[in-house]
Amino acid sequence: MTTATPTTTRRLPLVGVLRLGRPSDIWFKPAFSVVAAVAPPNLTLLALGRLDLAMYTMAGSLCALYGHNRPYPARARTLARVILGMVGGLALALVAASLTTNAVVLVTVGALMAAVQKVLCDATRVGPPGNVVLTFISSASLFAPQTLGQVPGHVGLALAAGAWAWLVGMAPGLLRPHGPERRATAHALNATAAYAGTRGTAEGHDRTRAAAAAAVQAAWQSLLATGTRTDRTRRALEHLVVRAEVALAAPADTDPRLLRGWARDLRGTGRVPRVAGADDELLGVDAERAVPQRPLWRRLGPLTPLAARTALGCALAGYASLALGVGRPYWALVTAASLYQANVTLTWSRGVQRVVGNLLGVLVFAAVLPLAHLHPAALVLCCLAFNFGAEALIGRNYWLGSVCVTPMALLITEFARTQDAGQLVTERVVDTLVGALVGFAVAVVVTNRRAGDRIEHALTAVERAREQAARLLPDPAPAAGRHGPAPGLRLRTGHGPGQRGGPA
């Protein structure tokens, strides 16, 4: 393919990879949620003198990180699936740990589990934080001393903490039942208002338009995530997103102040603005809801190369760590699992971010450890602080969040018993470097050659849809039977609400 040459010769980025972005509009929600989910179980174990069990409750508590951008009916289903996936992975890991202590076997099991977790999260679009948290818990559990008789109790602790995390994730819905949809719609209106302010010709309008298109797409995904169930509020929000799409198509004819006014009205729990528009504007939305979702097995098929890359990269990283004599090879395994993105360039960027964040995080751990050793309560409070910091900062850049994730992960190992700080720091640094180097090398070797073909097919479909839309525009009342879709029916070009399939 002619498109392959630029990919292989492009210089990999370095400095820009560490640039900080703007924080998410709801950065505080996952940050406070994870603290609310982690604190009660850990404080209860502290009071009982059983902090050695905190790793199992953390497995369930960390599920509170998921689903914050989803409407509450969809969030309920997503959180339940994440909890079941987390507890299932933990149970499998604990059973394996109770049956064998052979490190090579355990690393192999961990690599296969990491591959399954990666493709399932990508196929179902669970994230952020995607598969990394699941892989961290299951891989660490493989190397926890265990007997078969202990497994049910430990899995039960994780399930109980997961149920509490589900309640924490769903609680805000009591006050703002349409909060996620309203935020997504407001963001789409503000983004298209910024594009309309450029009139489609000012400097930087291409970048502004791309941001607006992404915001509109996210708003449609949020509104469609509830499936066939709908109500007057969501219908009104859909009309607002249509107005955002109109502004995207005709920025010069749009008043940005009107869009920003609607976005302001969506704050809080007040009445959603009603805009002029007929229900035939939403024929495309109704048609999209009527289309059955692609079966999971069909979405998994294109991800086979990614599964192979993840399994091989994690396994080789773990084996390399064992060969170097590191006692916790799962750190190298998790590092490799965290790297794999849509292409080699993005994988490289994530690798740089991971290494920088982990190395700085190790220094933070060394500085905080004397405080954490003062009392078990101080250890718990430090972990809570790092939980909050990780979720508050990771939206700015992955490396910044890793500065908090790394000391938190290291402190969790202190729950069971106090360990040698120098050995912990050394092994974490070695495993980070080994996991990043081996993981990236496997990403370069194990490629997805069909991805370029799928991108070309998608671009061809977009061009055909654009040409069809251009033919429809001069006709004031096109007939669906002669020219294509009925008025208002969105063409499935990848920019409307119809992106339900697996990633290319």
Coordinates of C-alpha atoms in Angstrom, one line a residue:
M1 CA 0.0 0.0 0.0
T2 CA 1.2 3.5 -0.8
T3 CA 0.1 4.7 2.6
A4 CA 2.6 2.4 4.4
T5 CA 5.7 4.4 3.5
P6 CA 5.0 7.6 5.5
T7 CA 4.1 5.5 8.5
T8 CA 7.5 3.7 8.6
T9 CA 9.6 6.9 7.9
R10 CA 7.8 9.3 10.2
R11 CA 9.9 10.5 13.1
L12 CA 8.5 9.4 16.5
P13 CA 7.5 12.3 18.7
L14 CA 9.2 13.1 22.0
V15 CA 8.8 16.6 23.5
G16 CA 5.2 17.1 22.5
V17 CA 4.3 13.7 24.1
L18 CA 4.6 15.3 27.6
R19 CA 2.7 18.5 26.9
L20 CA -0.2 19.0 29.3
G21 CA -3.7 19.4 28.1
R22 CA -6.8 21.0 29.6
P23 CA -8.4 19.0 32.4
S24 CA -11.7 17.2 31.7
D25 CA -14.9 19.1 32.5
I26 CA -15.7 16.4 35.1
W27 CA -12.3 15.5 36.4
F28 CA -13.5 15.7 39.9
K29 CA -16.2 13.1 39.5
P30 CA -14.0 10.0 39.0
A31 CA -11.5 11.5 41.6
F32 CA -14.1 11.8 44.3
S33 CA -15.9 8.6 43.3
V34 CA -12.8 6.5 43.7
V35 CA -12.1 7.9 47.1
A36 CA -15.7 7.3 48.1
A37 CA -15.5 3.8 46.9
V38 CA -12.1 2.9 48.3
A39 CA -12.3 4.6 51.7
P40 CA -15.1 2.7 53.5
P41 CA -13.7 -0.8 52.8
N42 CA -10.1 0.2 53.6
L43 CA -11.0 2.0 56.8
T44 CA -13.1 -1.0 57.8
L45 CA -10.2 -3.3 57.3
L46 CA -8.0 -0.9 59.2
A47 CA -10.4 -1.0 62.2
L48 CA -10.4 -4.8 62.1
G49 CA -6.6 -5.0 61.8
R50 CA -6.8 -6.8 58.4
L51 CA -5.2 -4.4 56.0
D52 CA -3.6 -7.5 54.4
L53 CA -6.9 -8.0 52.7
A54 CA -7.1 -4.6 51.2
M55 CA -5.8 -5.8 47.8
Y56 CA -9.0 -7.8 47.3
T57 CA -11.4 -4.9 48.3
M58 CA -9.4 -2.6 46.1
A59 CA -10.2 -4.8 43.1
G60 CA -13.9 -4.1 43.6
S61 CA -13.5 -0.5 44.6
L62 CA -11.5 0.6 41.6
C63 CA -14.5 -0.3 39.4
A64 CA -15.8 3.1 40.4
L65 CA -13.4 4.6 37.9
Y66 CA -15.6 3.5 35.0
G67 CA -18.6 4.9 33.2
H68 CA -18.6 8.5 34.3
N69 CA -19.3 9.8 30.8
R70 CA -22.3 7.5 30.3
P71 CA -26.0 8.1 30.9
Y72 CA -27.2 6.4 34.1
P73 CA -29.2 3.6 32.5
A74 CA -26.1 2.7 30.4
R75 CA -23.8 3.3 33.3
A76 CA -25.6 0.8 35.5
R77 CA -25.0 -1.9 32.9
T78 CA -21.4 -0.9 32.2
L79 CA -20.5 -0.9 35.9
A80 CA -22.1 -4.2 36.5
R81 CA -20.2 -5.7 33.6
V82 CA -16.9 -4.2 34.7
I83 CA -17.4 -5.5 38.2
L84 CA -18.2 -9.0 36.9
G85 CA -15.2 -8.9 34.7
M86 CA -12.9 -7.6 37.5
V87 CA -14.1 -10.3 39.9
G88 CA -13.9 -13.0 37.3
G89 CA -10.4 -12.1 36.4
L90 CA -9.4 -12.0 40.1
A91 CA -11.0 -15.4 40.8
L92 CA -9.1 -16.9 37.8
A93 CA -5.8 -15.4 39.0
L94 CA -6.3 -16.5 42.6
V95 CA -7.1 -20.1 41.5
A96 CA -4.0 -20.1 39.3
A97 CA -1.9 -18.8 42.2
S98 CA -3.2 -21.5 44.5
L99 CA -2.5 -24.3 42.0
T100 CA 1.1 -23.4 41.0
T101 CA 4.0 -21.2 42.1
N102 CA 5.9 -21.6 38.8
A103 CA 6.6 -18.0 37.7
V104 CA 6.8 -18.8 34.0
V105 CA 3.4 -20.4 34.1
L106 CA 1.9 -17.5 36.0
V107 CA 3.4 -14.9 33.6
T108 CA 1.9 -16.9 30.7
V109 CA -1.5 -16.9 32.3
G110 CA -1.2 -13.2 33.1
A111 CA -0.3 -12.4 29.5
L112 CA -3.3 -14.4 28.1
M113 CA -5.6 -12.7 30.5
A114 CA -4.2 -9.3 29.6
A115 CA -4.9 -10.0 25.9
V116 CA -8.5 -11.0 26.6
Q117 CA -9.1 -7.9 28.8
K118 CA -7.6 -5.6 26.2
V119 CA -9.7 -6.8 23.3
L120 CA -12.9 -7.0 25.3
C121 CA -12.5 -3.5 26.6
D122 CA -11.7 -2.2 23.1
A123 CA -14.6 -4.1 21.5
T124 CA -17.1 -2.9 24.0
R125 CA -15.5 0.6 24.3
V126 CA -15.2 0.3 28.1
G127 CA -13.1 3.2 29.2
P128 CA -11.4 5.2 30.3
P129 CA -9.4 3.7 32.0
G130 CA -9.9 0.6 29.8
N131 CA -8.1 -2.6 30.4
V132 CA -5.1 -1.4 32.5
V133 CA -6.8 -1.5 35.9
L134 CA -8.2 -5.0 35.2
T135 CA -4.8 -6.2 34.1
F136 CA -3.1 -4.6 37.1
I137 CA -5.4 -6.4 39.6
S138 CA -5.4 -9.8 37.9
S139 CA -1.6 -9.8 37.3
A140 CA -0.8 -8.8 40.8
S141 CA -3.1 -11.5 42.2
L142 CA -1.3 -14.2 40.3
F143 CA 1.7 -13.6 42.6
A144 CA -0.2 -13.3 45.9
P145 CA 0.3 -16.4 48.2
Q146 CA -3.0 -18.3 48.0
T147 CA -4.7 -21.5 48.8
L148 CA -7.9 -22.8 47.2
G149 CA -9.8 -22.5 50.5
Q150 CA -9.0 -18.8 50.7
V151 CA -10.3 -18.0 47.2
P152 CA -14.0 -17.8 47.9
G153 CA -13.6 -15.4 50.8
H154 CA -11.2 -13.1 48.9
V155 CA -13.5 -13.1 45.8
G156 CA -16.4 -12.3 48.1
L157 CA -14.6 -9.3 49.5
A158 CA -14.0 -8.0 45.9
L159 CA -17.6 -8.5 45.0
A160 CA -18.9 -6.7 48.1
A161 CA -16.6 -3.8 47.4
G162 CA -17.7 -3.8 43.8
A163 CA -21.3 -3.6 44.8
W164 CA -20.5 -0.5 46.9
A165 CA -18.6 1.0 43.9
W166 CA -21.7 0.5 41.8
L167 CA -23.8 2.4 44.4
V168 CA -21.2 5.2 44.4
G169 CA -21.2 5.4 40.6
M170 CA -25.0 5.5 40.4
A171 CA -25.6 7.9 43.4
P172 CA -25.3 11.2 41.4
G173 CA -28.2 10.1 39.2
L174 CA -30.6 10.7 42.1
L175 CA -29.8 14.5 41.8
R176 CA -29.2 14.8 38.1
P177 CA -30.8 11.9 36.2
H178 CA -29.7 13.4 32.8
G179 CA -26.4 14.9 33.9
P180 CA -24.1 13.1 31.5
E181 CA -26.3 13.8 28.5
R182 CA -26.7 17.4 29.4
R183 CA -22.9 17.8 29.8
A184 CA -22.2 16.2 26.5
T185 CA -24.8 18.3 24.7
A186 CA -23.5 21.5 26.3
H187 CA -20.0 20.6 25.3
A188 CA -21.1 20.1 21.7
L189 CA -22.9 23.5 21.7
N190 CA -19.9 25.3 23.1
A191 CA -17.5 23.6 20.7
T192 CA -19.6 24.4 17.7
A193 CA -20.0 28.0 18.9
A194 CA -16.2 28.3 19.0
Y195 CA -16.1 27.0 15.4
A196 CA -19.0 29.3 14.3
G197 CA -17.0 32.2 15.8
T198 CA -14.3 31.5 13.2
R199 CA -16.9 31.8 10.4
G200 CA -15.2 28.8 9.0
T201 CA -12.4 30.8 7.5
A202 CA -10.3 32.3 10.4
E203 CA -6.9 31.0 11.3
G204 CA -7.0 27.7 13.1
H205 CA -10.6 26.9 11.9
D206 CA -9.6 23.4 10.8
R207 CA -8.5 22.5 14.3
T208 CA -11.6 24.1 15.9
R209 CA -13.9 22.3 13.5
A210 CA -12.3 18.9 14.3
A211 CA -12.8 19.6 18.0
A212 CA -16.5 20.5 17.3
A213 CA -17.1 17.4 15.2
A214 CA -15.7 15.2 18.0
A215 CA -17.9 16.9 20.6
V216 CA -21.0 16.4 18.4
Q217 CA -20.1 12.8 17.9
A218 CA -19.6 12.3 21.7
A219 CA -23.0 13.9 22.3
W220 CA -24.7 11.5 19.9
Q221 CA -23.0 8.6 21.5
S222 CA -24.1 9.7 24.9
L223 CA -27.7 10.2 23.8
L224 CA -27.8 6.9 22.0
A225 CA -26.2 4.9 24.8
T226 CA -29.6 4.4 26.5
G227 CA -30.8 2.3 23.7
T228 CA -34.5 2.4 22.8
R229 CA -35.6 4.1 26.0
T230 CA -36.2 7.8 25.5
D231 CA -38.2 10.7 27.1
R232 CA -39.0 14.3 26.5
T233 CA -35.7 15.6 28.1
R234 CA -33.5 13.4 25.8
R235 CA -35.7 14.3 22.8
A236 CA -35.1 18.0 23.6
L237 CA -31.3 17.4 23.9
E238 CA -31.3 15.6 20.5
H239 CA -32.9 18.7 18.9
L240 CA -30.1 20.8 20.5
V241 CA -27.4 18.5 19.0
V242 CA -29.1 18.8 15.6
R243 CA -28.6 22.6 16.0
A244 CA -25.0 22.0 16.8
E245 CA -24.7 19.9 13.6
V246 CA -26.3 22.7 11.6
A247 CA -23.7 25.2 13.0
L248 CA -21.0 22.7 12.1
A249 CA -22.2 22.7 8.5
A250 CA -22.9 26.4 8.2
P251 CA -20.7 28.3 10.6
A252 CA -21.1 31.7 8.8
D253 CA -24.9 31.6 9.2
T254 CA -24.8 30.7 13.0
D255 CA -25.0 33.0 16.0
P256 CA -22.4 31.7 18.5
R257 CA -24.1 33.5 21.3
L258 CA -27.3 31.6 20.9
L259 CA -25.4 28.3 21.1
R260 CA -23.5 29.4 24.2
G261 CA -26.8 30.5 25.8
W262 CA -28.3 27.1 25.3
A263 CA -25.2 25.5 26.7
R264 CA -25.5 27.7 29.9
D265 CA -29.1 26.7 30.3
L266 CA -28.1 23.0 30.4
R267 CA -26.2 23.5 33.7
G268 CA -27.8 22.2 36.8
T269 CA -31.2 20.6 36.7
G270 CA -33.3 23.3 35.1
R271 CA -35.6 22.9 32.1
V272 CA -33.9 21.9 28.8
P273 CA -34.3 24.7 26.2
R274 CA -36.8 23.8 23.6
V275 CA -35.8 24.8 20.1
A276 CA -37.8 25.1 16.9
G277 CA -37.6 21.8 15.0
A278 CA -39.8 19.0 13.8
D279 CA -39.5 15.4 14.8
D280 CA -38.5 14.5 11.3
E281 CA -35.1 16.0 12.2
L282 CA -34.6 13.0 14.4
L283 CA -35.5 10.3 11.9
G284 CA -31.9 9.3 11.7
V285 CA -31.8 8.9 15.5
D286 CA -34.8 6.7 15.5
A287 CA -33.4 4.7 12.7
E288 CA -30.1 4.3 14.5
R289 CA -31.9 3.0 17.6
A290 CA -33.7 0.5 15.5
V291 CA -30.4 -0.9 14.1
P292 CA -29.4 -4.0 16.2
Q293 CA -25.9 -3.7 17.7
R294 CA -23.2 -5.8 16.0
P295 CA -22.6 -9.1 17.9
L296 CA -19.6 -9.1 20.1
W297 CA -17.9 -11.9 18.2
R298 CA -18.0 -9.8 15.0
R299 CA -16.4 -6.9 16.8
L300 CA -13.7 -9.1 18.2
G301 CA -12.5 -10.4 14.8
P302 CA -10.7 -7.3 13.7
L303 CA -8.9 -7.1 17.1
T304 CA -7.1 -10.5 16.6
P305 CA -3.7 -8.8 15.8
L306 CA -4.1 -6.6 18.9
A307 CA -4.8 -9.7 21.0
A308 CA -1.7 -11.4 19.6
R309 CA 0.4 -8.3 20.2
T310 CA -0.7 -7.9 23.8
A311 CA -0.3 -11.6 24.7
L312 CA 3.2 -11.8 23.1
G313 CA 4.4 -8.4 24.5
C314 CA 3.2 -9.1 28.0
A315 CA 4.6 -12.6 28.1
L316 CA 8.0 -11.5 26.8
A317 CA 8.1 -8.6 29.2
G318 CA 7.4 -10.9 32.1
Y319 CA 9.9 -13.5 31.0
A320 CA 12.6 -10.8 30.6
S321 CA 11.8 -9.5 34.1
L322 CA 12.2 -13.1 35.5
A323 CA 15.5 -13.5 33.7
L324 CA 16.8 -10.4 35.4
G325 CA 15.8 -11.8 38.8
V326 CA 13.0 -9.4 39.6
G327 CA 10.5 -10.7 42.1
R328 CA 7.5 -9.0 40.7
P329 CA 7.4 -9.6 37.0
Y330 CA 3.7 -8.5 36.8
W331 CA 4.9 -4.9 36.9
A332 CA 6.7 -5.4 33.5
L333 CA 3.6 -7.3 32.2
V334 CA 1.3 -4.4 33.2
T335 CA 3.6 -1.8 31.7
A336 CA 3.6 -3.7 28.3
A337 CA -0.2 -4.1 28.5
S338 CA -0.7 -0.3 29.1
L339 CA 1.2 0.7 25.9
Y340 CA -0.8 -0.7 23.1
Q341 CA -2.8 1.9 21.2
A342 CA -4.3 2.2 17.7
N343 CA -0.9 2.5 16.0
V344 CA 2.9 2.5 16.6
T345 CA 3.1 6.3 17.0
L346 CA 0.5 6.4 19.7
T347 CA 2.1 3.3 21.3
W348 CA 5.4 5.1 21.4
S349 CA 3.8 8.2 22.9
R350 CA 2.2 6.1 25.6
G351 CA 5.5 4.3 26.3
V352 CA 7.3 7.6 26.9
Q353 CA 4.5 8.9 29.1
R354 CA 4.5 5.7 31.1
V355 CA 8.3 5.6 31.7
V356 CA 8.5 9.3 32.7
G357 CA 5.5 9.1 35.0
N358 CA 6.7 5.9 36.6
L359 CA 10.2 7.1 37.2
L360 CA 8.9 10.4 38.8
G361 CA 6.3 8.3 40.8
V362 CA 9.1 6.2 42.2
L363 CA 10.8 9.3 43.6
V364 CA 7.4 10.5 45.1
F365 CA 7.0 7.0 46.7
A366 CA 10.5 7.3 48.3
A367 CA 9.7 10.7 49.7
V368 CA 6.3 9.7 51.1
L369 CA 7.2 6.3 52.5
P370 CA 8.5 7.5 55.9
L371 CA 5.2 9.3 56.5
A372 CA 3.2 6.2 55.4
H373 CA 5.2 4.0 57.9
L374 CA 4.2 6.2 60.9
H375 CA 0.9 4.4 61.3
P376 CA -1.4 2.1 59.3
A377 CA -3.9 4.9 59.2
A378 CA -1.3 7.1 57.5
L379 CA -0.7 4.4 54.9
V380 CA -4.4 4.3 54.1
L381 CA -4.7 8.1 53.9
C382 CA -1.7 8.3 51.6
C383 CA -3.3 5.7 49.3
L384 CA -6.5 7.7 49.2
A385 CA -4.7 10.9 48.4
F386 CA -2.9 9.2 45.5
N387 CA -6.1 7.7 44.3
F388 CA -7.6 11.2 44.1
G389 CA -4.5 12.7 42.5
A390 CA -4.3 10.1 39.8
E391 CA -7.8 10.6 38.6
A392 CA -7.6 14.4 39.0
L393 CA -4.4 14.7 36.9
I394 CA -4.5 11.8 34.4
G395 CA -6.8 13.8 32.1
R396 CA -4.1 16.5 31.6
N397 CA -1.6 13.8 30.4
Y398 CA -1.1 10.1 31.1
W399 CA 2.4 10.7 32.6
L400 CA 1.1 13.2 35.1
G401 CA -1.5 10.7 36.4
S402 CA 1.2 8.0 36.5
V403 CA 3.1 10.1 39.0
C404 CA 0.3 9.3 41.5
V405 CA -0.6 5.8 40.2
T406 CA 3.0 4.5 40.8
P407 CA 3.4 5.4 44.5
M408 CA -0.2 4.2 45.1
A409 CA 0.6 0.8 43.6
L410 CA 3.8 0.6 45.6
L411 CA 2.0 1.5 48.8
I412 CA -0.6 -1.2 48.2
T413 CA 2.2 -3.8 48.5
E414 CA 2.8 -2.4 52.0
F415 CA -0.7 -3.4 53.2
A416 CA 0.3 -7.0 53.8
R417 CA 3.8 -6.3 55.3
T418 CA 6.5 -3.7 55.4
Q419 CA 9.0 -4.3 52.7
D420 CA 12.5 -3.1 51.8
A421 CA 12.1 0.3 50.1
G422 CA 15.3 0.1 48.1
Q423 CA 14.4 -3.2 46.6
L424 CA 10.8 -2.0 45.8
V425 CA 12.2 1.1 44.0
T426 CA 14.8 -0.8 42.1
E427 CA 12.5 -3.6 40.9
R428 CA 9.8 -1.1 39.8
V429 CA 12.3 0.9 37.8
V430 CA 13.7 -2.2 36.1
D431 CA 10.3 -3.6 35.4
T432 CA 9.1 -0.3 33.9
L433 CA 12.1 -0.1 31.5
V434 CA 11.9 -3.7 30.6
G435 CA 8.1 -3.6 30.0
A436 CA 8.3 -0.5 27.9
L437 CA 11.2 -1.6 25.7
V438 CA 9.9 -5.2 25.2
G439 CA 6.3 -4.0 24.7
F440 CA 7.2 -1.4 22.1
A441 CA 9.5 -3.8 20.2
V442 CA 6.6 -6.3 20.0
A443 CA 4.3 -3.5 18.8
V444 CA 6.7 -2.8 15.9
V445 CA 7.0 -6.4 15.0
V446 CA 3.4 -7.6 15.3
T447 CA 1.5 -5.2 13.0
N448 CA -2.1 -5.1 11.9
R449 CA -1.8 -4.9 8.1
R450 CA -5.5 -5.0 7.5
A451 CA -6.1 -1.8 9.5
G452 CA -4.9 0.4 6.6
D453 CA -7.4 -1.4 4.2
R454 CA -10.3 -0.8 6.6
I455 CA -9.3 2.9 6.9
E456 CA -9.3 3.2 3.1
H457 CA -12.7 1.5 2.9
A458 CA -14.1 3.8 5.6
L459 CA -12.8 6.9 3.8
T460 CA -14.3 5.7 0.5
A461 CA -17.7 5.3 2.2
V462 CA -17.4 8.8 3.7
E463 CA -16.7 10.3 0.2
R464 CA -19.6 8.4 -1.3
A465 CA -21.9 9.6 1.5
R466 CA -20.7 13.2 1.0
E467 CA -21.4 13.0 -2.8
Q468 CA -24.8 11.6 -2.1
A469 CA -25.6 14.4 0.4
A470 CA -24.4 17.0 -2.1
R471 CA -26.9 15.5 -4.7
L472 CA -29.7 15.7 -2.2
L473 CA -29.2 19.3 -1.2
P474 CA -30.5 21.0 -4.4
D475 CA -33.7 19.0 -4.2
P476 CA -36.1 20.6 -1.7
A477 CA -38.1 17.4 -1.1
P478 CA -36.1 14.3 -2.1
A479 CA -38.0 11.1 -2.2
A480 CA -36.5 8.4 -0.1
G481 CA -37.2 5.7 -2.6
R482 CA -35.4 7.6 -5.4
H483 CA -32.5 9.4 -3.8
G484 CA -31.7 7.5 -0.6
P485 CA -32.6 8.2 3.0
A486 CA -35.6 10.3 4.1
P487 CA -35.0 13.9 5.2
G488 CA -33.2 14.1 8.5
L489 CA -31.7 10.5 8.2
R490 CA -28.1 10.6 9.1
L491 CA -25.7 8.9 6.8
R492 CA -23.5 6.4 8.5
T493 CA -20.3 8.1 7.6
G494 CA -18.5 7.9 11.0
H495 CA -19.4 11.5 12.0
G496 CA -23.0 10.9 13.0
P497 CA -24.4 8.9 15.9
G498 CA -24.0 5.6 14.1
Q499 CA -20.6 4.6 15.2
R500 CA -21.4 1.4 17.0
G501 CA -19.0 -1.1 15.4
G502 CA -15.6 -2.1 16.6
P503 CA -12.6 0.1 16.0
A504 CA -10.9 0.0 12.6

